[in-house]
Coordinates of N, CA and C in Angstrom, one line a residue:
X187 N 106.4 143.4 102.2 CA 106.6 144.5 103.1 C 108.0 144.9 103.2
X188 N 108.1 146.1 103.1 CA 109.6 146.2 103.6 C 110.3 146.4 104.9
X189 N 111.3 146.3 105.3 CA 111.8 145.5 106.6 C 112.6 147.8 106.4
X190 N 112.7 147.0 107.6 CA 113.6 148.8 108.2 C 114.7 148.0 108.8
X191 N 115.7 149.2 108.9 CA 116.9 149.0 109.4 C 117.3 149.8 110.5
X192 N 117.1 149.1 111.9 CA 117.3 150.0 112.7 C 118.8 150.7 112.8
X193 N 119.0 151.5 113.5 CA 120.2 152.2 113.5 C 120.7 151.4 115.0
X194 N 122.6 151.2 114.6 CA 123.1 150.7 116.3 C 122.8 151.2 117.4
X195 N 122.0 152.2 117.6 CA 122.0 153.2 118.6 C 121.1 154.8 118.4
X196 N 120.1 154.3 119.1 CA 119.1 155.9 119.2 C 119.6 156.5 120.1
X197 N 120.3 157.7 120.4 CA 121.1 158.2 121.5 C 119.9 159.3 121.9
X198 N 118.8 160.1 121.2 CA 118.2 161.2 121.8 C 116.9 161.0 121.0
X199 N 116.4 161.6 121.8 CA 114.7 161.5 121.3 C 114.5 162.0 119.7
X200 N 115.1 162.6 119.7 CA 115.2 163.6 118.5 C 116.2 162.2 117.1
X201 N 116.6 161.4 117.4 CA 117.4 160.3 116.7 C 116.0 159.7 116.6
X202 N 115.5 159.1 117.8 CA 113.9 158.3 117.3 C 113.1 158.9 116.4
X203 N 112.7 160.6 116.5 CA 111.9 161.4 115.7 C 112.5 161.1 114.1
X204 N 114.1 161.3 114.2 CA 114.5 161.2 112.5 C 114.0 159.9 112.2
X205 N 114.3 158.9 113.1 CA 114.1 157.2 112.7 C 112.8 156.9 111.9
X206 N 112.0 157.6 112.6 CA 110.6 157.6 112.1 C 110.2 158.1 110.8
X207 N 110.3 159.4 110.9 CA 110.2 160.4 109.6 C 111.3 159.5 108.3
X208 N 112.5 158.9 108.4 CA 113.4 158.3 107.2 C 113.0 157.1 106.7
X209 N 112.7 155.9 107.9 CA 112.0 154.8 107.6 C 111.8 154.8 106.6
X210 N 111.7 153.5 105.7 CA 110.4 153.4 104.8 C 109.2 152.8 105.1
X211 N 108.1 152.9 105.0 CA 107.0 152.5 105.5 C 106.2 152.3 104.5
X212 N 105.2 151.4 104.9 CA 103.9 151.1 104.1 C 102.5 152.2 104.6
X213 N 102.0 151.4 103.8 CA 100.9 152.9 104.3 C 100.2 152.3 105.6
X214 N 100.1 151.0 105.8 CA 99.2 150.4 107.2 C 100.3 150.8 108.5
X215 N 101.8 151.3 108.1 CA 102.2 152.1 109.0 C 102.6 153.8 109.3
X216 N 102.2 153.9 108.2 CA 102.3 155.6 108.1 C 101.8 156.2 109.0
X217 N 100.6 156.2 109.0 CA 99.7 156.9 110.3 C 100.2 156.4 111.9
X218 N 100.4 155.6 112.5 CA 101.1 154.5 113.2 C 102.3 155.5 113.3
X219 N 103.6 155.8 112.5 CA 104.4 156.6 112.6 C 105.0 157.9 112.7
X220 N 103.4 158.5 112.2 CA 103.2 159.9 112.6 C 102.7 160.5 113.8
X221 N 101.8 159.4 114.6 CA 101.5 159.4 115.7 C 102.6 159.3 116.6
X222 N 103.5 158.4 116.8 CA 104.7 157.9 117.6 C 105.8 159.3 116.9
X223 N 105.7 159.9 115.8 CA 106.7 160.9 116.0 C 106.0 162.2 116.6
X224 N 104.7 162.4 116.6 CA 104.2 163.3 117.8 C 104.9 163.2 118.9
X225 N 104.2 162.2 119.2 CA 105.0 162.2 120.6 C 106.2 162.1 120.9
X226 N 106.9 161.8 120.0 CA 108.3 161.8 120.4 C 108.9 163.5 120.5
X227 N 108.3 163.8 119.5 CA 108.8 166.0 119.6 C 108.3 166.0 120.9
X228 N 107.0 165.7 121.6 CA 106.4 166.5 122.4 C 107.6 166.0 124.2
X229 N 108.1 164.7 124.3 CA 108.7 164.0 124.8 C 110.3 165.2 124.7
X230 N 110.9 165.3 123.6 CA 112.2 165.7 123.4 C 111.8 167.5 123.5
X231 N 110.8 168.1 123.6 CA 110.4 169.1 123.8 C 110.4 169.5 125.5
X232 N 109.7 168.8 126.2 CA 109.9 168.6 127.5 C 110.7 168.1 128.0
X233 N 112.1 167.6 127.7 CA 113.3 166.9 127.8 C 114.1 168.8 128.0
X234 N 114.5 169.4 126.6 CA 115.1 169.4 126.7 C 114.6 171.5 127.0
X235 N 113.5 171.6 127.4 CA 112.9 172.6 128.1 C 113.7 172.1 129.8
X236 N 113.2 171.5 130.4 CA 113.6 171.1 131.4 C 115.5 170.7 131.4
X237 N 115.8 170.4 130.9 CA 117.5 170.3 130.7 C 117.9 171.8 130.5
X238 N 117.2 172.7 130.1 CA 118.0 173.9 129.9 C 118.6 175.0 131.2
X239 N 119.7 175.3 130.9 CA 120.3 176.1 132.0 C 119.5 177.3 132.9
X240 N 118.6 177.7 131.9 CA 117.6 178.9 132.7 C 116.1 178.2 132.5
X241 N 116.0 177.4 133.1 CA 114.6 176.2 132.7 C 113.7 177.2 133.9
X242 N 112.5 177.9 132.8 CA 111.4 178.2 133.3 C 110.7 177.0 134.3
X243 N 110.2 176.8 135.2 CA 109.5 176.0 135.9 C 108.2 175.9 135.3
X244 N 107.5 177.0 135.0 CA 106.0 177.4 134.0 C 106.4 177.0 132.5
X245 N 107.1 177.3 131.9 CA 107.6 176.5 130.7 C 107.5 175.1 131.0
X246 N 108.5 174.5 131.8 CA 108.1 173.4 131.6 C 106.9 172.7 132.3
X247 N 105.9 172.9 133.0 CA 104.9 172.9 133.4 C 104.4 173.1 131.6
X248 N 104.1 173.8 131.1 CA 103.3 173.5 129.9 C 103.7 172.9 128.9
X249 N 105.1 172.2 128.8 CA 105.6 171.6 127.8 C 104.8 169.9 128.4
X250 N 105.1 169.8 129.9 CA 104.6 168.6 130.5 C 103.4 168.4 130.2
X251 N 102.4 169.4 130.1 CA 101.0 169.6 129.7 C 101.0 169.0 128.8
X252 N 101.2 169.5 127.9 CA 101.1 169.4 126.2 C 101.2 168.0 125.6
X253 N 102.3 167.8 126.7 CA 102.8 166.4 126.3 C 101.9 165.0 127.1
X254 N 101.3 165.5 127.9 CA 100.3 164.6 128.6 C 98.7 164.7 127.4
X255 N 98.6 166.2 127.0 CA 97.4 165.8 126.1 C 97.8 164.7 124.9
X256 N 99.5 165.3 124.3 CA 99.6 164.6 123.3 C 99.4 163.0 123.4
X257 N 100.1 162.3 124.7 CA 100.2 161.0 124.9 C 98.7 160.9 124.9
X258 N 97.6 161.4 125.5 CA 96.8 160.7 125.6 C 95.6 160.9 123.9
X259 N 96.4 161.4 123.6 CA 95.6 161.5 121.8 C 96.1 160.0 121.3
X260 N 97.3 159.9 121.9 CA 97.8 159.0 121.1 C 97.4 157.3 121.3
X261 N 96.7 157.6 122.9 CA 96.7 156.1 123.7 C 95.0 155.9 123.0
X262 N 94.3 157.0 122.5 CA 93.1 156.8 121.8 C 93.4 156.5 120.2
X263 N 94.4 156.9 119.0 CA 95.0 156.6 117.8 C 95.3 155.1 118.7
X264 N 95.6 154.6 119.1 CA 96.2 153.2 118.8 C 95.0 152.1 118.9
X265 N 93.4 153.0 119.9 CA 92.9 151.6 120.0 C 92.1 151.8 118.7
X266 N 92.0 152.5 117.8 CA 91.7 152.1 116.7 C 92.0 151.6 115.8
X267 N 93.6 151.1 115.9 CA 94.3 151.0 115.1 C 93.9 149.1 114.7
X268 N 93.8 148.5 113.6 CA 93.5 146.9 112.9 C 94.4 146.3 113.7
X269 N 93.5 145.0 113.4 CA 93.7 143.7 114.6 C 94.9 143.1 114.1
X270 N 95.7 143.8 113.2 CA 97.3 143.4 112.7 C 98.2 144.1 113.9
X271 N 98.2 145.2 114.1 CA 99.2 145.8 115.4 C 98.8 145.1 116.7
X272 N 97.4 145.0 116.6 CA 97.2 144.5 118.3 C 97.6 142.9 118.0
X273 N 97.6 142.3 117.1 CA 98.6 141.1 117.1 C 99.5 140.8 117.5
X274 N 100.1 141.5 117.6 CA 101.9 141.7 117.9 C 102.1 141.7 119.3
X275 N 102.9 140.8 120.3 CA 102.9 140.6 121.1 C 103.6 142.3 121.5
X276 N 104.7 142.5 121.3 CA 104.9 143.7 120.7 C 104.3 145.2 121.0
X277 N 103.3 145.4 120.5 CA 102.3 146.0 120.4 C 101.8 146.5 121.6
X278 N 101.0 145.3 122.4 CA 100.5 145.5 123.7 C 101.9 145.6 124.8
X279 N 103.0 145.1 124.6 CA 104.0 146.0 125.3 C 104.4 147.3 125.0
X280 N 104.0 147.9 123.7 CA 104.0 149.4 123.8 C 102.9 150.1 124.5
X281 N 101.9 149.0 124.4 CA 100.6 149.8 125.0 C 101.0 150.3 126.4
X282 N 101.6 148.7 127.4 CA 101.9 148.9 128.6 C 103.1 150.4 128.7
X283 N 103.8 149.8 128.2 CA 105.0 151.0 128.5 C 104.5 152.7 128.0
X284 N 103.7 152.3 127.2 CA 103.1 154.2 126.9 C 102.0 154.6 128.3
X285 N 101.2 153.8 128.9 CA 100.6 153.7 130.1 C 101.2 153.8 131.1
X286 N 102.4 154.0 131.7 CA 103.5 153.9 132.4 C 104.3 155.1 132.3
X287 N 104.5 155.3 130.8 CA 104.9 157.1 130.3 C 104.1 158.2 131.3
X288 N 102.5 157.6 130.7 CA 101.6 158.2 131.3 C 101.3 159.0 132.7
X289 N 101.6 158.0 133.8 CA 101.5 157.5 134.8 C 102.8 158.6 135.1
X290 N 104.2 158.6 134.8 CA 105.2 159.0 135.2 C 105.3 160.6 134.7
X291 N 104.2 160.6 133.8 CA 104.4 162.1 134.0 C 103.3 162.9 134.2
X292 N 102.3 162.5 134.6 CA 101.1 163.1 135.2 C 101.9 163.2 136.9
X293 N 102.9 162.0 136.9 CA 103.4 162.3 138.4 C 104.5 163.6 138.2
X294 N 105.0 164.0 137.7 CA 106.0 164.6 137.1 C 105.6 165.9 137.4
X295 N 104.1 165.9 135.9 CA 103.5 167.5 136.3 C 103.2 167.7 137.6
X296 N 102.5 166.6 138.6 CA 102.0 167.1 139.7 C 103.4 167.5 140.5
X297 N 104.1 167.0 140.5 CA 105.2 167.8 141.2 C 105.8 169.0 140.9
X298 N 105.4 169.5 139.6 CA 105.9 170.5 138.4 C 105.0 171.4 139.7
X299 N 103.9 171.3 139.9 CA 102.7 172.1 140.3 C 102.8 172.6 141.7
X300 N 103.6 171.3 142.4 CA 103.3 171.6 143.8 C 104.9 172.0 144.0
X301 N 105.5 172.2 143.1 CA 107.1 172.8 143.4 C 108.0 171.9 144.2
X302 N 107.5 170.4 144.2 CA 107.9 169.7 145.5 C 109.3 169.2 144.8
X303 N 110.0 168.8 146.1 CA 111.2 168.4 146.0 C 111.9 167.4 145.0
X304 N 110.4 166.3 145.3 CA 110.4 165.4 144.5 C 110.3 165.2 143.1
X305 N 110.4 166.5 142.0 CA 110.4 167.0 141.3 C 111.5 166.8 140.3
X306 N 112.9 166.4 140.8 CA 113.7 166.0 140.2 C 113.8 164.4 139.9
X307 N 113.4 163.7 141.1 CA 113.3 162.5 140.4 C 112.1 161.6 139.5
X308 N 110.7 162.3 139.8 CA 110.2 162.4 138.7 C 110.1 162.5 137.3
X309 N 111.4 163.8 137.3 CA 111.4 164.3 136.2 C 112.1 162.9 135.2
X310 N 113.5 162.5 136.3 CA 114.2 161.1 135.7 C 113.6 159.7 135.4
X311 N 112.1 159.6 136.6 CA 111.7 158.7 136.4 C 110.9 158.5 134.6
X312 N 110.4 159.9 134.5 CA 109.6 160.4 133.5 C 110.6 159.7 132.1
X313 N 111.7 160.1 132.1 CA 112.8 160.4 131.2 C 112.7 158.8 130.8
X314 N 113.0 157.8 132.1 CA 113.3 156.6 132.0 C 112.2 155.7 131.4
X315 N 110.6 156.1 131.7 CA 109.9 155.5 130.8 C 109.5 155.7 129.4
X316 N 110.1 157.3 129.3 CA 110.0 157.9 127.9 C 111.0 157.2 126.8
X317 N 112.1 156.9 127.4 CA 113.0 155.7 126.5 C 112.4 154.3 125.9
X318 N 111.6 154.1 127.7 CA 110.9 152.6 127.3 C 110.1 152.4 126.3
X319 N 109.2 153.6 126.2 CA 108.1 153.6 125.6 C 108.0 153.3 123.8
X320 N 109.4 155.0 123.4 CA 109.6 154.9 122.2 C 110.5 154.1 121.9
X321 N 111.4 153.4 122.7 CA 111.7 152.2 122.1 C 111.2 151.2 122.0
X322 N 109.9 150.5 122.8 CA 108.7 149.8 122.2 C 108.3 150.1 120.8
X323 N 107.9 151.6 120.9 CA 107.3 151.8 119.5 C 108.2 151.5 118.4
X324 N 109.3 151.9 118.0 CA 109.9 151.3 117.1 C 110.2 149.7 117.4
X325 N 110.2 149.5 118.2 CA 110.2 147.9 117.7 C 108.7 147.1 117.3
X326 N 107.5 147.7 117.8 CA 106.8 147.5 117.3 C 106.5 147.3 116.0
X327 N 107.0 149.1 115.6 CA 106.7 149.5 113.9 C 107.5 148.9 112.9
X328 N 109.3 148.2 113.5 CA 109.8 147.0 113.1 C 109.5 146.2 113.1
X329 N 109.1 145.2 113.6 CA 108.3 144.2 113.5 C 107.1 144.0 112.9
X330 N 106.1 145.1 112.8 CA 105.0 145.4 111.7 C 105.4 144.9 110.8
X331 N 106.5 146.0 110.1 CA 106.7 146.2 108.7 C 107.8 144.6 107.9
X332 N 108.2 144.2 109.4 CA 108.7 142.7 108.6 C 107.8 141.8 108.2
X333 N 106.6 142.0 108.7 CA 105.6 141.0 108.5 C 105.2 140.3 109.3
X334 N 104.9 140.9 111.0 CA 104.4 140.1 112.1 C 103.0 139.4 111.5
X335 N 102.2 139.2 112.5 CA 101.1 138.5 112.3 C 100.1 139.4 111.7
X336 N 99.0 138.5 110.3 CA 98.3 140.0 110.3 C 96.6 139.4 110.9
X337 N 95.8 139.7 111.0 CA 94.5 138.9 111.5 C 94.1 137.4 111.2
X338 N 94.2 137.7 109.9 CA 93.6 136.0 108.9 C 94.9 135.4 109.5
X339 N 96.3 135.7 109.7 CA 96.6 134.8 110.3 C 96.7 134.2 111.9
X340 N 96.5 135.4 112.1 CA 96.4 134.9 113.9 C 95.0 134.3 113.8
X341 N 94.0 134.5 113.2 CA 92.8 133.7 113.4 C 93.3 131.9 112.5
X342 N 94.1 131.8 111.6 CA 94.6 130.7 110.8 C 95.3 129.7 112.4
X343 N 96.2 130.3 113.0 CA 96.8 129.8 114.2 C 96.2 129.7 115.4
X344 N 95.2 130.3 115.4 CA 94.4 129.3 116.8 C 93.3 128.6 116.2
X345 N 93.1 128.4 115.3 CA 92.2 127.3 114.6 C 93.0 126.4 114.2
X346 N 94.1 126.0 114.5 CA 95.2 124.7 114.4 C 96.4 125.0 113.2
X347 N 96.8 126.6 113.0 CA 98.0 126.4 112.5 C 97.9 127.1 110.9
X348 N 98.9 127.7 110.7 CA 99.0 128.7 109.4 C 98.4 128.1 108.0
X349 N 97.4 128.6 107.2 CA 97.6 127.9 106.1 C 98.8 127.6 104.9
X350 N 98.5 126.6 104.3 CA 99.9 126.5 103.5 C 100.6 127.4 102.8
X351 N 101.8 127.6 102.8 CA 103.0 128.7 102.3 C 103.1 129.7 103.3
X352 N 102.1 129.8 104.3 CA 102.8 130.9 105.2 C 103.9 130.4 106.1
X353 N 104.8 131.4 106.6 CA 106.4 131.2 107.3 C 105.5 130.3 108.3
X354 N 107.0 129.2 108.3 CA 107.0 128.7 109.9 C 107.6 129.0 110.5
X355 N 107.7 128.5 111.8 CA 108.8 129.0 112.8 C 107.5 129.1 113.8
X356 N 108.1 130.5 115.0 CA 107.5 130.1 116.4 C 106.2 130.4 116.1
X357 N 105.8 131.1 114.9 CA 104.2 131.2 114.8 C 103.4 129.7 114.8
X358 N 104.0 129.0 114.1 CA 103.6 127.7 113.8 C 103.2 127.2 115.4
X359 N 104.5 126.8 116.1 CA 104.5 126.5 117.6 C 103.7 126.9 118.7
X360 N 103.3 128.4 118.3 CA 102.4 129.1 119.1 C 101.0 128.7 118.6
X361 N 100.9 128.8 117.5 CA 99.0 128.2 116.7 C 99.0 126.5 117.4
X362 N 100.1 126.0 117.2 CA 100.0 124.6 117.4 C 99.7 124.4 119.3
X363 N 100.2 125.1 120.2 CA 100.2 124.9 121.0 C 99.1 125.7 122.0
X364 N 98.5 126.8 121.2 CA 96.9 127.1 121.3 C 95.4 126.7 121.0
X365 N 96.1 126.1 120.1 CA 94.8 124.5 119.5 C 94.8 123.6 120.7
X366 N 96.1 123.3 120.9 CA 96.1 122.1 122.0 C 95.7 122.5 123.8
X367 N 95.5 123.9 124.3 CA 95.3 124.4 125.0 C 93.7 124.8 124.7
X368 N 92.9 124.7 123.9 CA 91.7 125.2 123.2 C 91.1 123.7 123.6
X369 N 91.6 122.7 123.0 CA 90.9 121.6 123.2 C 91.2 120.6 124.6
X370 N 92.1 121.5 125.3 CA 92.4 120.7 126.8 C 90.9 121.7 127.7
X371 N 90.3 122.2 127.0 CA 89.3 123.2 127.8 C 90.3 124.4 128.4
X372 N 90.7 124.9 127.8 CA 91.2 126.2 128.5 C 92.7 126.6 128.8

């Protein structure tokens, strides 16, 4: 597989979007990457609608829309996605943090809606899990492509441990110490 190189520094949503699109990828992450750069336009779209000096309130109200359909296209693409991503410890912390995205800007629109005061820190709260989120995702889709776990081997590791020639290290530790938790009853 080939390994990516992240960059020292994603400064704007729009830096994550290129990250995505330049990568090299395999194909079990291509789709995986086209999804996470949806959302990243629709994220840096509502960013920077809302950042703008004459920011429509109804503009951004439908950029927040948009971007609430798109996250939730997205939170349906991932649970179909092979029992190699949901492997990845990784993974399910993007899940969480994209669930949280979620959460912060369904609060966001609703304040979009009701014109409320609280509107501004929403907006920041929104902002601060939109960082979380797609910086999960790329470290997920990093860690994919270096060759996290793929099924046959997470099933190899709780049945007492990697077959031969696969990497050791904390995988090993972790198979080894889920066997031994399996057979303590629980």
């Amino acid at each position: 597989m080939a390994t990516t190189q992240l960059p020292s520094s994603l400064q704007t949503f729009g830096d994550i979007s290129r990250w995505l699109r330049e990568s090299a990828a395999d194909e079990d992450s291509l789709q995986f990457r086209d999804a996470v750069t949806a959302l990243s336009a629709q994220v840096e779209q509502a960013v920077s609608t809302r950042r703008a000096p004459d920011a429509d309130p109804q503009a951004v109200l439908a950029c927040v829309t948009a971007l609430l359909d798109e996250a939730r296209r997205h939170q349906l693409f991932l649970s179909g996605l092979g029992s190699g991503w949901h492997a990845l410890y990784e993974f399910g912390a993007y899940e969480n943090a994209l669930r949280q995205l979620v959460r912060a800007a369904a609060s966001w629109q609703h304040a979009l809606q009701r014109r409320s005061r609280d509107e501004s820190p929403c907006f920041h709260a929104f902002e601060g899990h939109a960082w979380r989120a797609l910086g999960q995702a790329v470290l997920a889709i990093d860690l994919y492509q270096q060759g996290g776990v793929d099924a046959s081997e997470w099933q190899d590791l709780r049945t007492g441990g990697p077959a031969p020639g696969l990497r050791r290290g904390w995988w090993t530790r972790l198979g080894a110490w889920l066997s031994r938790r399996g057979g303590a009853g629980g």
